[in-house]
Amino acid sequence: TPSPTPYIPTNDELCGCFDLDLVCAPTVVNDEICYYYQINRISDNDYCLDTINSLALSSGDNLNECGLTNINDIVLDYAPKCYGLNAQYSSTNINGLQFTFDNTRSSTKSSSSGAKSSYKGGGSRPSTKSKGKSSSGKKSASGSSTSNEPTDTDFVIFSACFDSSYVDGTRDDGIIEISQGNNLYTCDIPNILPNFCGAVSSATDNPTTTSAPSITCDSDDAMNIAFVMDESGSVDT
């Protein structure tokens, strides 16, 4: 008897597996602006149960407006450090910042950008949510899924800090790329991703700049976000 043909989810279906949340409004301390994110699994469909291998945030297509060719030199910090970071990520889908959720990976960010060892800002749990929508015309590959059931704590949390003289606010045309199991797909994520030339172009009417969420982080105590990460299981204790 021939084996049944495996179901191949569409890009829209894959983007419906997760919510990407901006935990609080971007926090500015001294020369840094920090963005705190949480990914929540919201579907128990079989094709949603594979582990997320990596997530890439698009840097957009306007970096030349502020004299940048990539964002490597304006990425100042990230957490947790057990994740891999590639600040010069480039694929057929997007260019930008890639987090690899694998403890065996190390950061590929250039040391010339001066990454720091601590974070600014806190981590309040209320969030501004953005459910992913499929990016039309983007690549999607299908693969098998595991039988693990999602749980109430099935989420990932991470953060990144940038040079505030370049970065400000969020983009209304953000795109993310998710590698999950054997699937690689992109989703439209409005009003969540950093606007990488927002600070430079704020004096003009920039159509990609949006207002920050009204929810603010509680304090500038780095222990707050560390506690949230510990509760998420994103870091080992």
CSV table of C-alpha atoms in Angstrom, one decimal, residues 10-227:
chain,number,residue,atom,x,y,z
A,10,THR,CA,0.9,26.9,2.9
A,11,ASN,CA,2.9,29.9,3.8
A,12,ASP,CA,-0.2,31.5,5.4
A,13,GLU,CA,-0.8,28.4,7.5
A,14,LEU,CA,2.8,28.4,8.7
A,15,CYS,CA,2.7,32.1,9.6
A,16,GLY,CA,-0.4,31.3,11.7
A,17,CYS,CA,1.6,29.0,14.0
A,18,PHE,CA,3.1,31.8,16.1
A,19,ASP,CA,2.5,35.3,17.5
A,20,LEU,CA,5.6,37.6,17.6
A,21,ASP,CA,5.1,40.1,20.5
A,22,LEU,CA,7.0,43.3,21.3
A,23,VAL,CA,7.0,42.9,25.1
A,24,CYS,CA,7.1,46.6,25.7
A,25,ALA,CA,7.9,49.9,24.0
A,26,PRO,CA,11.5,50.1,22.9
A,27,THR,CA,13.6,51.3,25.8
A,28,VAL,CA,16.2,54.0,25.3
A,29,VAL,CA,19.1,54.3,27.8
A,30,ASN,CA,22.1,56.5,26.9
A,31,ASP,CA,23.2,55.5,23.4
A,32,GLU,CA,21.1,52.3,23.1
A,33,ILE,CA,17.6,51.5,22.1
A,34,CYS,CA,16.5,48.0,23.1
A,35,TYR,CA,13.7,45.8,21.7
A,36,TYR,CA,12.3,42.9,23.7
A,37,TYR,CA,10.5,40.1,21.9
A,38,GLN,CA,8.5,37.0,22.7
A,39,ILE,CA,7.4,34.3,20.3
A,40,ASN,CA,4.3,32.3,21.3
A,41,ARG,CA,3.1,29.2,19.6
A,42,ILE,CA,-0.6,29.6,19.1
A,43,SER,CA,-1.5,26.5,17.1
A,44,ASP,CA,-1.4,22.8,17.8
A,45,ASN,CA,-1.5,21.8,14.1
A,46,ASP,CA,1.1,19.1,13.3
A,47,TYR,CA,3.1,21.4,11.1
A,48,CYS,CA,3.4,23.9,13.9
A,49,LEU,CA,5.0,21.6,16.4
A,50,ASP,CA,8.6,21.6,15.1
A,51,THR,CA,11.1,23.6,17.0
A,52,ILE,CA,12.0,27.0,15.7
A,53,ASN,CA,15.7,26.8,14.6
A,54,SER,CA,16.2,30.5,13.8
A,55,LEU,CA,14.4,33.8,13.3
A,56,ALA,CA,15.6,36.6,11.1
A,57,LEU,CA,14.4,40.2,11.3
A,58,SER,CA,14.5,42.2,8.1
A,59,SER,CA,16.5,45.4,8.2
A,60,GLY,CA,14.4,46.8,5.4
A,61,ASP,CA,15.5,48.3,2.1
A,62,ASN,CA,16.3,51.8,3.2
A,63,LEU,CA,19.7,51.5,4.9
A,64,ASN,CA,21.3,53.7,2.3
A,65,GLU,CA,19.2,56.6,3.7
A,66,CYS,CA,21.4,56.7,6.7
A,67,GLY,CA,24.7,55.6,5.1
A,68,LEU,CA,24.6,51.9,6.1
A,69,THR,CA,25.2,48.9,4.0
A,70,ASN,CA,24.2,46.5,6.8
A,71,ILE,CA,23.4,46.7,10.5
A,72,ASN,CA,26.4,44.9,12.0
A,73,ASP,CA,28.0,48.1,13.3
A,74,ILE,CA,24.9,49.4,15.0
A,75,VAL,CA,24.0,46.2,16.9
A,76,LEU,CA,25.3,46.9,20.4
A,77,ASP,CA,24.0,44.0,22.5
A,78,TYR,CA,21.6,41.0,22.6
A,79,ALA,CA,20.3,38.4,24.9
A,80,PRO,CA,20.3,35.6,25.9
A,81,LYS,CA,23.9,34.9,24.9
A,82,CYS,CA,23.2,31.2,24.5
A,83,TYR,CA,21.6,32.1,21.2
A,84,GLY,CA,23.6,32.6,18.1
A,85,LEU,CA,23.5,36.1,16.4
A,86,ASN,CA,24.3,37.0,12.8
A,87,ALA,CA,24.1,40.7,12.3
A,88,GLN,CA,25.0,40.3,8.6
A,89,TYR,CA,22.4,37.7,7.7
A,90,SER,CA,21.4,37.5,4.0
A,91,SER,CA,19.2,35.1,2.2
A,92,THR,CA,17.1,35.0,-0.9
A,93,ASN,CA,14.2,36.3,1.2
A,94,ILE,CA,15.6,39.0,3.5
A,95,ASN,CA,18.7,40.8,4.8
A,96,GLY,CA,19.0,41.6,8.4
A,97,LEU,CA,19.5,40.2,11.9
A,98,GLN,CA,19.3,36.4,12.5
A,99,PHE,CA,18.9,34.7,15.9
A,100,THR,CA,19.7,31.0,16.0
A,101,PHE,CA,18.0,29.2,18.9
A,102,ASP,CA,20.6,26.6,19.4
A,103,ASN,CA,23.0,26.6,22.4
A,104,THR,CA,25.8,25.1,20.3
A,105,ARG,CA,25.9,28.2,18.0
A,106,SER,CA,28.1,31.2,18.8
A,107,SER,CA,27.7,34.8,17.7
A,108,THR,CA,28.9,35.6,14.2
A,109,LYS,CA,28.6,39.4,14.9
A,110,SER,CA,31.8,41.2,14.1
A,111,SER,CA,33.8,42.3,17.2
A,112,SER,CA,34.2,45.7,15.6
A,113,SER,CA,30.6,46.6,16.7
A,114,GLY,CA,31.6,46.5,20.4
A,115,ALA,CA,28.9,44.2,21.8
A,116,LYS,CA,28.4,44.9,25.5
A,117,SER,CA,27.8,42.4,28.3
A,118,SER,CA,24.7,43.9,30.0
A,119,TYR,CA,21.2,45.1,29.0
A,120,LYS,CA,19.4,48.3,29.6
A,121,GLY,CA,15.7,48.3,30.4
A,122,GLY,CA,13.2,46.0,32.1
A,123,GLY,CA,10.8,43.4,31.0
A,124,SER,CA,7.1,43.8,31.8
A,125,ARG,CA,4.9,40.9,30.5
A,126,PRO,CA,2.1,42.8,28.7
A,127,SER,CA,2.7,42.9,25.0
A,128,THR,CA,1.9,44.4,21.7
A,129,LYS,CA,1.1,41.4,19.5
A,130,SER,CA,1.5,40.9,15.9
A,131,LYS,CA,0.2,37.7,14.3
A,132,GLY,CA,2.3,36.8,11.3
A,133,LYS,CA,0.8,37.0,7.8
A,134,SER,CA,2.4,35.3,4.8
A,135,SER,CA,4.7,37.5,2.8
A,136,SER,CA,3.5,37.1,-0.8
A,137,GLY,CA,6.1,35.8,-3.2
A,138,LYS,CA,8.4,34.6,-0.5
A,139,LYS,CA,10.0,31.1,-0.3
A,140,SER,CA,8.4,28.3,1.6
A,141,ALA,CA,9.8,24.8,2.0
A,142,SER,CA,7.8,21.9,3.5
A,143,GLY,CA,9.0,19.2,5.9
A,144,SER,CA,8.0,16.8,8.6
A,145,SER,CA,6.8,17.7,12.1
A,146,THR,CA,7.3,16.2,15.5
A,147,SER,CA,4.6,14.7,17.7
A,148,ASN,CA,5.5,17.0,20.7
A,149,GLU,CA,2.4,18.8,22.1
A,150,PRO,CA,2.7,22.6,22.7
A,151,THR,CA,2.5,23.7,26.3
A,152,ASP,CA,1.4,26.9,28.0
A,153,THR,CA,5.1,27.9,28.3
A,154,ASP,CA,5.9,27.1,24.7
A,155,PHE,CA,7.6,30.4,23.8
A,156,VAL,CA,10.9,32.0,23.1
A,157,ILE,CA,12.1,35.4,24.4
A,158,PHE,CA,15.0,37.4,23.2
A,159,SER,CA,16.2,41.0,22.9
A,160,ALA,CA,18.5,43.2,20.9
A,161,CYS,CA,19.9,46.7,21.4
A,162,PHE,CA,21.0,49.1,18.7
A,163,ASP,CA,22.7,52.5,18.3
A,164,SER,CA,19.9,55.0,19.1
A,165,SER,CA,21.5,57.6,16.7
A,166,TYR,CA,20.3,55.3,13.8
A,167,VAL,CA,17.4,53.3,15.2
A,168,ASP,CA,14.0,54.6,16.4
A,169,GLY,CA,10.4,53.3,16.4
A,170,THR,CA,9.1,50.4,14.4
A,171,ARG,CA,8.4,49.7,10.7
A,172,ASP,CA,4.9,49.2,9.4
A,173,ASP,CA,6.3,46.9,6.6
A,174,GLY,CA,8.4,44.5,8.7
A,175,ILE,CA,9.2,41.0,7.5
A,176,ILE,CA,10.6,38.0,9.4
A,177,GLU,CA,12.0,34.7,8.2
A,178,ILE,CA,11.5,31.6,10.3
A,179,SER,CA,13.4,28.4,10.0
A,180,GLN,CA,11.2,25.7,11.7
A,181,GLY,CA,12.0,22.0,11.3
A,182,ASN,CA,12.4,21.6,7.5
A,183,ASN,CA,10.3,24.7,6.7
A,184,LEU,CA,11.7,28.1,5.8
A,185,TYR,CA,9.1,30.8,5.4
A,186,THR,CA,8.6,34.5,5.7
A,187,CYS,CA,5.8,36.5,7.3
A,188,ASP,CA,4.6,40.1,7.3
A,189,ILE,CA,5.0,41.6,10.8
A,190,PRO,CA,3.8,45.2,10.9
A,191,ASN,CA,4.7,47.7,13.7
A,192,ILE,CA,7.0,45.3,15.5
A,193,LEU,CA,10.5,45.4,14.0
A,194,PRO,CA,13.1,48.2,14.5
A,195,ASN,CA,13.1,51.0,12.1
A,196,PHE,CA,16.9,51.0,11.3
A,197,CYS,CA,17.1,54.5,9.9
A,198,GLY,CA,14.3,55.9,11.9
A,199,ALA,CA,16.4,58.2,14.1
A,200,VAL,CA,18.3,59.6,11.1
A,201,SER,CA,15.1,60.2,9.0
A,202,SER,CA,12.9,61.4,11.9
A,203,ALA,CA,13.2,65.0,10.8
A,204,THR,CA,11.4,64.2,7.6
A,205,ASP,CA,8.1,62.5,6.9
A,206,ASN,CA,9.2,58.8,6.8
A,207,PRO,CA,6.3,56.6,5.8
A,208,THR,CA,7.9,53.5,7.4
A,209,THR,CA,8.1,55.0,10.9
A,210,THR,CA,5.3,54.3,13.4
A,211,SER,CA,4.7,55.2,16.9
A,212,ALA,CA,6.0,53.0,19.6
A,213,PRO,CA,3.6,50.8,21.7
A,214,SER,CA,2.2,52.6,24.7
A,215,ILE,CA,3.2,49.8,27.1
A,216,THR,CA,6.5,50.7,28.7
A,217,CYS,CA,9.2,48.6,30.5
A,218,ASP,CA,9.0,48.9,34.3
A,219,SER,CA,12.6,50.0,34.9
A,220,ASP,CA,16.1,50.1,33.7
A,221,ASP,CA,17.0,47.1,35.9
A,222,ALA,CA,18.6,44.5,33.6
A,223,MET,CA,17.5,41.8,36.2
A,224,ASN,CA,13.9,42.2,35.1
A,225,ILE,CA,14.5,41.0,31.6
A,226,ALA,CA,16.9,38.3,32.9
A,227,PHE,CA,14.1,37.0,35.1
